[in-house]
Amino acid sequence: MSEDKAKKLAAEIQASSSSETFDLAGYGPEGLAQLVKAGLGTPIRSAEMMRLTFVCGGGKKVRQKYADNLPTLFGDALKSSGFVEDRGAAASLDCQGRYKFQHDTDKDLKFVHVFPRIAPPDTPGGEGDVALSPADLVIFADLPAFRTMVAKKTPSFSQRRRALDVLKAAKARLAAIEAKLAELQPLSEEEQSYYDSSDADGLQAKQDFLQALLEEMIAAGQLTKPEQSAVLEQLQQKLEAVEAQVAAAAAAGSSKKEAKLREAREKLEARRAAVSALKPIANRPKFASEIGAVQKRLPPPHALERSA
């Protein structure tokens, strides 16, 4: 796969103005790294959010065109540019910098859907004031304002975890920029602006605050059924990773490390059992009391039909 091919596809990605599909047949680790850096490392100028779909594999008819681990390689390249995997991501502004994998069994194809960072197009006649997106508010607000926003705007566990993912992606993006500076590589105008506006300590403080808040919600059982399932899945993934580390430590004869890992495994198992035992909550819609009061005053449907 030539470097020119990656550059050409990156240019097509940057020129996108709506959701599109691209084919990654023939791409390997190096080509993917070049593609992500040039095509997705910089926000796309667009007036609306979009979903970019990348074909990464499929069944017998197309399997030979793609590397077996292409979705994983592409995911690694995206993570290195600050993207975060999110199975619930959608084409909305608060999902900028996220991606998710899909195996479409009807089409027998494997996709990676990327939700790129978006920058508003240049406004003729002057720059003007641009309203910050929800993700930008999470990233750039100071800690007191952030605490207020979280309390008023993100009451659910899912919303707060999504905000935490935004902060993690922002830290990863900042780290990638700092790595370029350490290698004396020039920054783009957008990267320089982001670096000058970002506060690493502030991001960490907000992340710590939000992480503690999520832990409190789990301990208090403030999870809906889908949220409980998501937490259990995450704990299962951590358990599987620790199991592999325990086996590796045992094989290497590192008894101290193995003992610590077994202790960590026991804590994860206890935590999983505690979450499994929780009784899920049901989030009430906004103004539920007012809606219920109005519904009680309404006549039954058959009465409305007779009066029509």
PDB file of C-alpha atoms in Angstrom:
ATOM      1  CA  MET A   1       0.000   0.000   0.000  1.00  0.00           C
ATOM      2  CA  SER A   2       1.606   3.222  -1.188  1.00  0.00           C
ATOM      3  CA  GLU A   3       1.936   6.376   0.878  1.00  0.00           C
ATOM      4  CA  ASP A   4       0.160   8.274  -1.926  1.00  0.00           C
ATOM      5  CA  LYS A   5      -2.909   6.056  -1.480  1.00  0.00           C
ATOM      6  CA  ALA A   6      -3.124   6.965   2.222  1.00  0.00           C
ATOM      7  CA  LYS A   7      -2.667  10.659   1.440  1.00  0.00           C
ATOM      8  CA  LYS A   8      -5.384  10.568  -1.204  1.00  0.00           C
ATOM      9  CA  LEU A   9      -7.880   8.870   1.091  1.00  0.00           C
ATOM     10  CA  ALA A  10      -6.961  11.251   3.930  1.00  0.00           C
ATOM     11  CA  ALA A  11      -7.729  14.191   1.652  1.00  0.00           C
ATOM     12  CA  GLU A  12     -11.106  12.664   0.788  1.00  0.00           C
ATOM     13  CA  ILE A  13     -11.869  12.255   4.488  1.00  0.00           C
ATOM     14  CA  GLN A  14     -10.960  15.866   5.245  1.00  0.00           C
ATOM     15  CA  ALA A  15     -13.188  17.000   2.365  1.00  0.00           C
ATOM     16  CA  SER A  16     -16.215  15.129   3.742  1.00  0.00           C
ATOM     17  CA  SER A  17     -19.301  17.211   4.396  1.00  0.00           C
ATOM     18  CA  SER A  18     -21.668  14.395   5.350  1.00  0.00           C
ATOM     19  CA  SER A  19     -21.601  10.741   6.361  1.00  0.00           C
ATOM     20  CA  GLU A  20     -19.594   8.614   3.916  1.00  0.00           C
ATOM     21  CA  THR A  21     -18.091   5.124   3.539  1.00  0.00           C
ATOM     22  CA  PHE A  22     -14.447   4.306   2.789  1.00  0.00           C
ATOM     23  CA  ASP A  23     -12.708   1.011   1.988  1.00  0.00           C
ATOM     24  CA  LEU A  24      -9.546   0.020   3.892  1.00  0.00           C
ATOM     25  CA  ALA A  25      -8.642  -2.949   1.671  1.00  0.00           C
ATOM     26  CA  GLY A  26      -4.860  -3.410   1.525  1.00  0.00           C
ATOM     27  CA  TYR A  27      -4.053  -1.223   4.516  1.00  0.00           C
ATOM     28  CA  GLY A  28      -1.520  -2.255   7.169  1.00  0.00           C
ATOM     29  CA  PRO A  29      -0.301  -0.639  10.427  1.00  0.00           C
ATOM     30  CA  GLU A  30       1.892   1.995   8.756  1.00  0.00           C
ATOM     31  CA  GLY A  31      -0.730   3.022   6.219  1.00  0.00           C
ATOM     32  CA  LEU A  32      -3.420   3.204   8.898  1.00  0.00           C
ATOM     33  CA  ALA A  33      -1.230   5.404  11.103  1.00  0.00           C
ATOM     34  CA  GLN A  34      -0.622   7.794   8.174  1.00  0.00           C
ATOM     35  CA  LEU A  35      -4.314   7.784   7.260  1.00  0.00           C
ATOM     36  CA  VAL A  36      -5.560   8.526  10.776  1.00  0.00           C
ATOM     37  CA  LYS A  37      -2.954  11.230  11.370  1.00  0.00           C
ATOM     38  CA  ALA A  38      -3.644  13.055   8.098  1.00  0.00           C
ATOM     39  CA  GLY A  39      -7.349  12.335   7.715  1.00  0.00           C
ATOM     40  CA  LEU A  40      -8.695  12.263  11.267  1.00  0.00           C
ATOM     41  CA  GLY A  41      -6.005  13.893  13.409  1.00  0.00           C
ATOM     42  CA  THR A  42      -7.319  17.334  12.471  1.00  0.00           C
ATOM     43  CA  PRO A  43     -10.990  18.347  12.875  1.00  0.00           C
ATOM     44  CA  ILE A  44     -13.053  18.238   9.689  1.00  0.00           C
ATOM     45  CA  ARG A  45     -14.598  21.518   8.600  1.00  0.00           C
ATOM     46  CA  SER A  46     -18.320  20.877   8.509  1.00  0.00           C
ATOM     47  CA  ALA A  47     -21.581  22.537   9.475  1.00  0.00           C
ATOM     48  CA  GLU A  48     -22.966  19.232  10.806  1.00  0.00           C
ATOM     49  CA  MET A  49     -21.840  16.095  12.594  1.00  0.00           C
ATOM     50  CA  MET A  50     -21.188  13.009  10.488  1.00  0.00           C
ATOM     51  CA  ARG A  51     -20.390   9.313  10.681  1.00  0.00           C
ATOM     52  CA  LEU A  52     -17.471   8.006   8.622  1.00  0.00           C
ATOM     53  CA  THR A  53     -17.735   4.282   7.964  1.00  0.00           C
ATOM     54  CA  PHE A  54     -14.632   2.247   7.129  1.00  0.00           C
ATOM     55  CA  VAL A  55     -14.951  -1.249   5.652  1.00  0.00           C
ATOM     56  CA  CYS A  56     -12.377  -3.417   7.467  1.00  0.00           C
ATOM     57  CA  GLY A  57     -13.221  -6.987   6.545  1.00  0.00           C
ATOM     58  CA  GLY A  58     -15.926  -9.478   5.771  1.00  0.00           C
ATOM     59  CA  GLY A  59     -16.847 -13.011   4.784  1.00  0.00           C
ATOM     60  CA  LYS A  60     -15.307 -15.434   2.328  1.00  0.00           C
ATOM     61  CA  LYS A  61     -15.994 -13.292  -0.736  1.00  0.00           C
ATOM     62  CA  VAL A  62     -13.896 -10.346   0.457  1.00  0.00           C
ATOM     63  CA  ARG A  63     -11.772 -11.790   3.281  1.00  0.00           C
ATOM     64  CA  GLN A  64      -8.583 -11.950   1.205  1.00  0.00           C
ATOM     65  CA  LYS A  65      -8.646  -8.177   0.658  1.00  0.00           C
ATOM     66  CA  TYR A  66      -8.256  -7.338   4.365  1.00  0.00           C
ATOM     67  CA  ALA A  67      -5.814  -8.256   7.130  1.00  0.00           C
ATOM     68  CA  ASP A  68      -7.465 -10.494   9.745  1.00  0.00           C
ATOM     69  CA  ASN A  69      -6.711  -8.021  12.532  1.00  0.00           C
ATOM     70  CA  LEU A  70      -7.479  -4.883  10.511  1.00  0.00           C
ATOM     71  CA  PRO A  71     -10.286  -3.653  12.839  1.00  0.00           C
ATOM     72  CA  THR A  72      -7.926  -3.934  15.832  1.00  0.00           C
ATOM     73  CA  LEU A  73      -5.079  -2.207  13.976  1.00  0.00           C
ATOM     74  CA  PHE A  74      -7.394   0.600  12.907  1.00  0.00           C
ATOM     75  CA  GLY A  75      -8.697   0.947  16.465  1.00  0.00           C
ATOM     76  CA  ASP A  76      -5.130   1.206  17.785  1.00  0.00           C
ATOM     77  CA  ALA A  77      -4.344   3.933  15.249  1.00  0.00           C
ATOM     78  CA  LEU A  78      -7.477   5.836  16.279  1.00  0.00           C
ATOM     79  CA  LYS A  79      -6.621   5.549  19.979  1.00  0.00           C
ATOM     80  CA  SER A  80      -3.145   6.938  19.313  1.00  0.00           C
ATOM     81  CA  SER A  81      -4.856  10.075  17.972  1.00  0.00           C
ATOM     82  CA  GLY A  82      -7.068  10.445  21.037  1.00  0.00           C
ATOM     83  CA  PHE A  83     -10.179   8.606  19.836  1.00  0.00           C
ATOM     84  CA  VAL A  84     -12.195   6.537  22.320  1.00  0.00           C
ATOM     85  CA  GLU A  85     -14.147   3.372  21.594  1.00  0.00           C
ATOM     86  CA  ASP A  86     -17.824   3.793  22.456  1.00  0.00           C
ATOM     87  CA  ARG A  87     -20.396   1.187  21.452  1.00  0.00           C
ATOM     88  CA  GLY A  88     -23.190   3.678  22.035  1.00  0.00           C
ATOM     89  CA  ALA A  89     -21.707   6.436  19.870  1.00  0.00           C
ATOM     90  CA  ALA A  90     -23.906   8.162  17.291  1.00  0.00           C
ATOM     91  CA  ALA A  91     -23.672  11.051  14.836  1.00  0.00           C
ATOM     92  CA  SER A  92     -24.125  13.790  17.432  1.00  0.00           C
ATOM     93  CA  LEU A  93     -21.740  16.542  18.502  1.00  0.00           C
ATOM     94  CA  ASP A  94     -21.212  15.059  21.952  1.00  0.00           C
ATOM     95  CA  CYS A  95     -19.767  11.916  20.301  1.00  0.00           C
ATOM     96  CA  GLN A  96     -16.888  13.665  18.563  1.00  0.00           C
ATOM     97  CA  GLY A  97     -13.642  11.686  18.829  1.00  0.00           C
ATOM     98  CA  ARG A  98     -15.323   8.281  19.217  1.00  0.00           C
ATOM     99  CA  TYR A  99     -15.579   5.089  17.190  1.00  0.00           C
ATOM    100  CA  LYS A 100     -17.290   1.713  17.324  1.00  0.00           C
ATOM    101  CA  PHE A 101     -17.025  -1.667  15.591  1.00  0.00           C
ATOM    102  CA  GLN A 102     -19.881  -3.395  13.773  1.00  0.00           C
ATOM    103  CA  HIS A 103     -20.162  -6.810  12.130  1.00  0.00           C
ATOM    104  CA  ASP A 104     -23.075  -6.552   9.713  1.00  0.00           C
ATOM    105  CA  THR A 105     -24.157 -10.172   9.279  1.00  0.00           C
ATOM    106  CA  ASP A 106     -26.696  -9.257   6.579  1.00  0.00           C
ATOM    107  CA  LYS A 107     -24.029  -7.705   4.357  1.00  0.00           C
ATOM    108  CA  ASP A 108     -21.319 -10.044   5.728  1.00  0.00           C
ATOM    109  CA  LEU A 109     -18.992  -7.077   6.220  1.00  0.00           C
ATOM    110  CA  LYS A 110     -17.058  -5.649   9.159  1.00  0.00           C
ATOM    111  CA  PHE A 111     -17.167  -1.894   9.738  1.00  0.00           C
ATOM    112  CA  VAL A 112     -15.523   0.631  12.009  1.00  0.00           C
ATOM    113  CA  HIS A 113     -17.728   3.714  12.373  1.00  0.00           C
ATOM    114  CA  VAL A 114     -15.761   6.850  13.236  1.00  0.00           C
ATOM    115  CA  PHE A 115     -17.333  10.022  14.603  1.00  0.00           C
ATOM    116  CA  PRO A 116     -14.692  12.648  13.808  1.00  0.00           C
ATOM    117  CA  ARG A 117     -13.943  15.910  15.522  1.00  0.00           C
ATOM    118  CA  ILE A 118     -15.769  18.711  13.769  1.00  0.00           C
ATOM    119  CA  ALA A 119     -14.779  22.351  13.337  1.00  0.00           C
ATOM    120  CA  PRO A 120     -17.312  24.914  12.058  1.00  0.00           C
ATOM    121  CA  PRO A 121     -16.641  26.081   8.497  1.00  0.00           C
ATOM    122  CA  ASP A 122     -15.147  29.504   7.968  1.00  0.00           C
ATOM    123  CA  THR A 123     -17.813  32.183   8.169  1.00  0.00           C
ATOM    124  CA  PRO A 124     -17.735  34.720   5.298  1.00  0.00           C
ATOM    125  CA  GLY A 125     -17.295  38.296   6.409  1.00  0.00           C
ATOM    126  CA  GLY A 126     -15.664  37.555   9.752  1.00  0.00           C
ATOM    127  CA  GLU A 127     -14.948  34.880  12.284  1.00  0.00           C
ATOM    128  CA  GLY A 128     -17.815  35.619  14.657  1.00  0.00           C
ATOM    129  CA  ASP A 129     -18.511  33.850  17.912  1.00  0.00           C
ATOM    130  CA  VAL A 130     -18.871  30.071  17.753  1.00  0.00           C
ATOM    131  CA  ALA A 131     -20.820  28.309  20.490  1.00  0.00           C
ATOM    132  CA  LEU A 132     -18.863  25.586  22.238  1.00  0.00           C
ATOM    133  CA  SER A 133     -20.034  22.017  21.755  1.00  0.00           C
ATOM    134  CA  PRO A 134     -20.974  19.946  24.840  1.00  0.00           C
ATOM    135  CA  ALA A 135     -17.631  18.130  24.528  1.00  0.00           C
ATOM    136  CA  ASP A 136     -15.740  21.439  24.439  1.00  0.00           C
ATOM    137  CA  LEU A 137     -17.569  22.610  27.551  1.00  0.00           C
ATOM    138  CA  VAL A 138     -16.494  19.432  29.356  1.00  0.00           C
ATOM    139  CA  ILE A 139     -12.881  19.879  28.265  1.00  0.00           C
ATOM    140  CA  PHE A 140     -12.357  23.606  28.755  1.00  0.00           C
ATOM    141  CA  ALA A 141     -14.615  24.537  31.702  1.00  0.00           C
ATOM    142  CA  ASP A 142     -12.833  25.181  34.990  1.00  0.00           C
ATOM    143  CA  LEU A 143     -13.470  22.760  37.864  1.00  0.00           C
ATOM    144  CA  PRO A 144     -16.187  24.766  39.728  1.00  0.00           C
ATOM    145  CA  ALA A 145     -18.143  25.323  36.496  1.00  0.00           C
ATOM    146  CA  PHE A 146     -17.632  21.688  35.554  1.00  0.00           C
ATOM    147  CA  ARG A 147     -19.046  20.487  38.871  1.00  0.00           C
ATOM    148  CA  THR A 148     -22.132  22.641  38.335  1.00  0.00           C
ATOM    149  CA  MET A 149     -22.613  21.387  34.769  1.00  0.00           C
ATOM    150  CA  VAL A 150     -22.333  17.759  35.852  1.00  0.00           C
ATOM    151  CA  ALA A 151     -24.913  18.244  38.619  1.00  0.00           C
ATOM    152  CA  LYS A 152     -27.424  20.064  36.400  1.00  0.00           C
ATOM    153  CA  LYS A 153     -26.907  18.584  32.938  1.00  0.00           C
ATOM    154  CA  THR A 154     -25.761  14.975  33.477  1.00  0.00           C
ATOM    155  CA  PRO A 155     -27.937  13.292  36.099  1.00  0.00           C
ATOM    156  CA  SER A 156     -27.529   9.732  34.787  1.00  0.00           C
ATOM    157  CA  PHE A 157     -24.603   7.333  35.084  1.00  0.00           C
ATOM    158  CA  SER A 158     -24.379   6.953  31.286  1.00  0.00           C
ATOM    159  CA  GLN A 159     -24.133  10.690  30.729  1.00  0.00           C
ATOM    160  CA  ARG A 160     -21.412  11.049  33.333  1.00  0.00           C
ATOM    161  CA  ARG A 161     -19.432   8.127  31.976  1.00  0.00           C
ATOM    162  CA  ARG A 162     -19.621   9.652  28.510  1.00  0.00           C
ATOM    163  CA  ALA A 163     -18.253  12.908  29.930  1.00  0.00           C
ATOM    164  CA  LEU A 164     -15.442  10.891  31.516  1.00  0.00           C
ATOM    165  CA  ASP A 165     -14.639   9.376  28.100  1.00  0.00           C
ATOM    166  CA  VAL A 166     -14.469  12.892  26.642  1.00  0.00           C
ATOM    167  CA  LEU A 167     -11.913  13.871  29.306  1.00  0.00           C
ATOM    168  CA  LYS A 168      -9.837  10.745  28.677  1.00  0.00           C
ATOM    169  CA  ALA A 169      -9.811  11.428  24.942  1.00  0.00           C
ATOM    170  CA  ALA A 170      -8.783  15.042  25.595  1.00  0.00           C
ATOM    171  CA  LYS A 171      -5.870  13.885  27.779  1.00  0.00           C
ATOM    172  CA  ALA A 172      -4.768  11.391  25.118  1.00  0.00           C
ATOM    173  CA  ARG A 173      -4.923  14.080  22.450  1.00  0.00           C
ATOM    174  CA  LEU A 174      -2.913  16.472  24.596  1.00  0.00           C
ATOM    175  CA  ALA A 175      -0.326  13.744  25.262  1.00  0.00           C
ATOM    176  CA  ALA A 176      -0.012  13.101  21.520  1.00  0.00           C
ATOM    177  CA  ILE A 177       0.642  16.803  20.909  1.00  0.00           C
ATOM    178  CA  GLU A 178       3.229  16.896  23.704  1.00  0.00           C
ATOM    179  CA  ALA A 179       4.934  13.864  22.148  1.00  0.00           C
ATOM    180  CA  LYS A 180       5.228  15.771  18.867  1.00  0.00           C
ATOM    181  CA  LEU A 181       6.761  18.713  20.705  1.00  0.00           C
ATOM    182  CA  ALA A 182       9.243  16.405  22.435  1.00  0.00           C
ATOM    183  CA  GLU A 183      10.344  15.160  19.003  1.00  0.00           C
ATOM    184  CA  LEU A 184      10.614  18.779  17.784  1.00  0.00           C
ATOM    185  CA  GLN A 185       7.861  18.212  15.229  1.00  0.00           C
ATOM    186  CA  PRO A 186       5.897  21.274  14.092  1.00  0.00           C
ATOM    187  CA  LEU A 187       2.280  21.588  15.225  1.00  0.00           C
ATOM    188  CA  SER A 188      -0.617  22.530  13.024  1.00  0.00           C
ATOM    189  CA  GLU A 189      -2.441  25.752  13.807  1.00  0.00           C
ATOM    190  CA  GLU A 190      -5.318  23.744  15.279  1.00  0.00           C
ATOM    191  CA  GLU A 191      -2.981  21.616  17.418  1.00  0.00           C
ATOM    192  CA  GLN A 192      -1.184  24.702  18.711  1.00  0.00           C
ATOM    193  CA  SER A 193      -4.479  26.336  19.610  1.00  0.00           C
ATOM    194  CA  TYR A 194      -5.635  23.190  21.410  1.00  0.00           C
ATOM    195  CA  TYR A 195      -2.348  22.903  23.288  1.00  0.00           C
ATOM    196  CA  ASP A 196      -2.425  26.559  24.363  1.00  0.00           C
ATOM    197  CA  SER A 197      -6.038  26.249  25.559  1.00  0.00           C
ATOM    198  CA  SER A 198      -5.699  22.941  27.401  1.00  0.00           C
ATOM    199  CA  ASP A 199      -4.851  22.429  31.059  1.00  0.00           C
ATOM    200  CA  ALA A 200      -3.466  18.949  31.828  1.00  0.00           C
ATOM    201  CA  ASP A 201      -3.869  19.378  35.587  1.00  0.00           C
ATOM    202  CA  GLY A 202      -7.409  20.675  35.145  1.00  0.00           C
ATOM    203  CA  LEU A 203      -8.339  17.709  32.962  1.00  0.00           C
ATOM    204  CA  GLN A 204      -6.975  15.318  35.592  1.00  0.00           C
ATOM    205  CA  ALA A 205      -8.854  17.072  38.393  1.00  0.00           C
ATOM    206  CA  LYS A 206     -12.135  16.838  36.471  1.00  0.00           C
ATOM    207  CA  GLN A 207     -11.452  13.204  35.612  1.00  0.00           C
ATOM    208  CA  ASP A 208     -10.772  12.355  39.275  1.00  0.00           C
ATOM    209  CA  PHE A 209     -13.948  14.159  40.363  1.00  0.00           C
ATOM    210  CA  LEU A 210     -16.078  12.376  37.788  1.00  0.00           C
ATOM    211  CA  GLN A 211     -14.538   8.969  38.499  1.00  0.00           C
ATOM    212  CA  ALA A 212     -15.301   9.338  42.210  1.00  0.00           C
ATOM    213  CA  LEU A 213     -18.861  10.388  41.372  1.00  0.00           C
ATOM    214  CA  LEU A 214     -19.374   7.305  39.208  1.00  0.00           C
ATOM    215  CA  GLU A 215     -18.057   5.062  41.974  1.00  0.00           C
ATOM    216  CA  GLU A 216     -20.531   6.642  44.381  1.00  0.00           C
ATOM    217  CA  MET A 217     -23.387   6.009  41.958  1.00  0.00           C
ATOM    218  CA  ILE A 218     -22.425   2.350  41.614  1.00  0.00           C
ATOM    219  CA  ALA A 219     -22.144   1.941  45.388  1.00  0.00           C
ATOM    220  CA  ALA A 220     -25.570   3.560  45.819  1.00  0.00           C
ATOM    221  CA  GLY A 221     -27.123   1.346  43.147  1.00  0.00           C
ATOM    222  CA  GLN A 222     -28.036   4.270  40.885  1.00  0.00           C
ATOM    223  CA  LEU A 223     -27.815   2.257  37.656  1.00  0.00           C
ATOM    224  CA  THR A 224     -30.452   1.458  35.070  1.00  0.00           C
ATOM    225  CA  LYS A 225     -30.556  -2.056  33.600  1.00  0.00           C
ATOM    226  CA  PRO A 226     -28.499  -1.116  30.485  1.00  0.00           C
ATOM    227  CA  GLU A 227     -26.005   0.771  32.668  1.00  0.00           C
ATOM    228  CA  GLN A 228     -25.669  -2.209  34.995  1.00  0.00           C
ATOM    229  CA  SER A 229     -25.018  -4.488  31.992  1.00  0.00           C
ATOM    230  CA  ALA A 230     -22.376  -2.101  30.646  1.00  0.00           C
ATOM    231  CA  VAL A 231     -20.561  -1.961  33.998  1.00  0.00           C
ATOM    232  CA  LEU A 232     -20.654  -5.762  34.295  1.00  0.00           C
ATOM    233  CA  GLU A 233     -19.247  -6.131  30.779  1.00  0.00           C
ATOM    234  CA  GLN A 234     -16.426  -3.722  31.613  1.00  0.00           C
ATOM    235  CA  LEU A 235     -15.632  -5.630  34.817  1.00  0.00           C
ATOM    236  CA  GLN A 236     -15.620  -8.904  32.879  1.00  0.00           C
ATOM    237  CA  GLN A 237     -13.109  -7.484  30.407  1.00  0.00           C
ATOM    238  CA  LYS A 238     -10.883  -6.376  33.287  1.00  0.00           C
ATOM    239  CA  LEU A 239     -11.148  -9.826  34.884  1.00  0.00           C
ATOM    240  CA  GLU A 240     -10.123 -11.516  31.647  1.00  0.00           C
ATOM    241  CA  ALA A 241      -7.119  -9.198  31.352  1.00  0.00           C
ATOM    242  CA  VAL A 242      -6.069  -9.917  34.954  1.00  0.00           C
ATOM    243  CA  GLU A 243      -6.505 -13.668  34.392  1.00  0.00           C
ATOM    244  CA  ALA A 244      -4.062 -13.462  31.486  1.00  0.00           C
ATOM    245  CA  GLN A 245      -1.599 -11.517  33.636  1.00  0.00           C
ATOM    246  CA  VAL A 246      -1.901 -14.073  36.448  1.00  0.00           C
ATOM    247  CA  ALA A 247      -1.132 -16.900  34.023  1.00  0.00           C
ATOM    248  CA  ALA A 248       1.854 -14.989  32.610  1.00  0.00           C
ATOM    249  CA  ALA A 249       3.226 -14.262  36.089  1.00  0.00           C
ATOM    250  CA  ALA A 250       2.829 -17.914  37.091  1.00  0.00           C
ATOM    251  CA  ALA A 251       4.598 -19.069  33.937  1.00  0.00           C
ATOM    252  CA  ALA A 252       7.444 -16.636  34.620  1.00  0.00           C
ATOM    253  CA  GLY A 253       7.778 -17.856  38.215  1.00  0.00           C
ATOM    254  CA  SER A 254       7.118 -14.386  39.650  1.00  0.00           C
ATOM    255  CA  SER A 255       5.326 -15.381  42.863  1.00  0.00           C
ATOM    256  CA  LYS A 256       5.068 -11.863  44.347  1.00  0.00           C
ATOM    257  CA  LYS A 257       3.552 -10.434  41.180  1.00  0.00           C
ATOM    258  CA  GLU A 258       1.215 -13.403  40.881  1.00  0.00           C
ATOM    259  CA  ALA A 259       0.009 -12.912  44.471  1.00  0.00           C
ATOM    260  CA  LYS A 260      -0.750  -9.222  43.866  1.00  0.00           C
ATOM    261  CA  LEU A 261      -2.608 -10.040  40.659  1.00  0.00           C
ATOM    262  CA  ARG A 262      -4.654 -12.726  42.401  1.00  0.00           C
ATOM    263  CA  GLU A 263      -5.600 -10.186  45.049  1.00  0.00           C
ATOM    264  CA  ALA A 264      -6.661  -7.743  42.350  1.00  0.00           C
ATOM    265  CA  ARG A 265      -8.695 -10.513  40.718  1.00  0.00           C
ATOM    266  CA  GLU A 266     -10.511 -11.249  43.973  1.00  0.00           C
ATOM    267  CA  LYS A 267     -11.428  -7.577  44.358  1.00  0.00           C
ATOM    268  CA  LEU A 268     -12.767  -7.468  40.801  1.00  0.00           C
ATOM    269  CA  GLU A 269     -14.808 -10.617  41.375  1.00  0.00           C
ATOM    270  CA  ALA A 270     -16.271  -9.150  44.571  1.00  0.00           C
ATOM    271  CA  ARG A 271     -17.081  -5.929  42.758  1.00  0.00           C
ATOM    272  CA  ARG A 272     -18.747  -7.835  39.907  1.00  0.00           C
ATOM    273  CA  ALA A 273     -20.855  -9.797  42.395  1.00  0.00           C
ATOM    274  CA  ALA A 274     -21.912  -6.571  44.136  1.00  0.00           C
ATOM    275  CA  VAL A 275     -22.944  -4.930  40.863  1.00  0.00           C
ATOM    276  CA  SER A 276     -24.807  -8.077  39.765  1.00  0.00           C
ATOM    277  CA  ALA A 277     -26.799  -7.994  43.005  1.00  0.00           C
ATOM    278  CA  LEU A 278     -27.984  -4.414  42.456  1.00  0.00           C
ATOM    279  CA  LYS A 279     -31.626  -3.770  41.674  1.00  0.00           C
ATOM    280  CA  PRO A 280     -31.699  -1.529  38.561  1.00  0.00           C
ATOM    281  CA  ILE A 281     -33.488   1.796  38.792  1.00  0.00           C
ATOM    282  CA  ALA A 282     -35.894   3.267  36.246  1.00  0.00           C
ATOM    283  CA  ASN A 283     -35.171   6.850  35.264  1.00  0.00           C
ATOM    284  CA  ARG A 284     -38.290   8.966  35.361  1.00  0.00           C
ATOM    285  CA  PRO A 285     -38.786  11.322  32.401  1.00  0.00           C
ATOM    286  CA  LYS A 286     -38.515  15.039  33.003  1.00  0.00           C
ATOM    287  CA  PHE A 287     -41.772  16.568  34.281  1.00  0.00           C
ATOM    288  CA  ALA A 288     -43.130  13.040  34.972  1.00  0.00           C
ATOM    289  CA  SER A 289     -45.308  14.311  37.843  1.00  0.00           C
ATOM    290  CA  GLU A 290     -46.815  17.079  35.734  1.00  0.00           C
ATOM    291  CA  ILE A 291     -47.474  14.683  32.831  1.00  0.00           C
ATOM    292  CA  GLY A 292     -49.144  12.196  35.175  1.00  0.00           C
ATOM    293  CA  ALA A 293     -51.388  14.899  36.639  1.00  0.00           C
ATOM    294  CA  VAL A 294     -52.542  15.968  33.157  1.00  0.00           C
ATOM    295  CA  GLN A 295     -53.162  12.358  32.091  1.00  0.00           C
ATOM    296  CA  LYS A 296     -55.390  11.801  35.129  1.00  0.00           C
ATOM    297  CA  ARG A 297     -57.582  14.759  34.102  1.00  0.00           C
ATOM    298  CA  LEU A 298     -58.023  13.480  30.558  1.00  0.00           C
ATOM    299  CA  PRO A 299     -61.171  11.477  29.754  1.00  0.00           C
ATOM    300  CA  PRO A 300     -60.678   7.849  28.623  1.00  0.00           C
ATOM    301  CA  PRO A 301     -60.069   7.284  24.868  1.00  0.00           C
ATOM    302  CA  HIS A 302     -63.537   5.830  24.226  1.00  0.00           C
ATOM    303  CA  ALA A 303     -65.131   8.987  25.683  1.00  0.00           C
ATOM    304  CA  LEU A 304     -63.069  11.138  23.327  1.00  0.00           C
ATOM    305  CA  GLU A 305     -64.184   8.981  20.374  1.00  0.00           C
ATOM    306  CA  ARG A 306     -67.891   9.428  21.253  1.00  0.00           C
ATOM    307  CA  SER A 307     -67.497  13.202  21.504  1.00  0.00           C
ATOM    308  CA  ALA A 308     -65.675  13.462  18.173  1.00  0.00           C
TER     309      ALA A 308
END
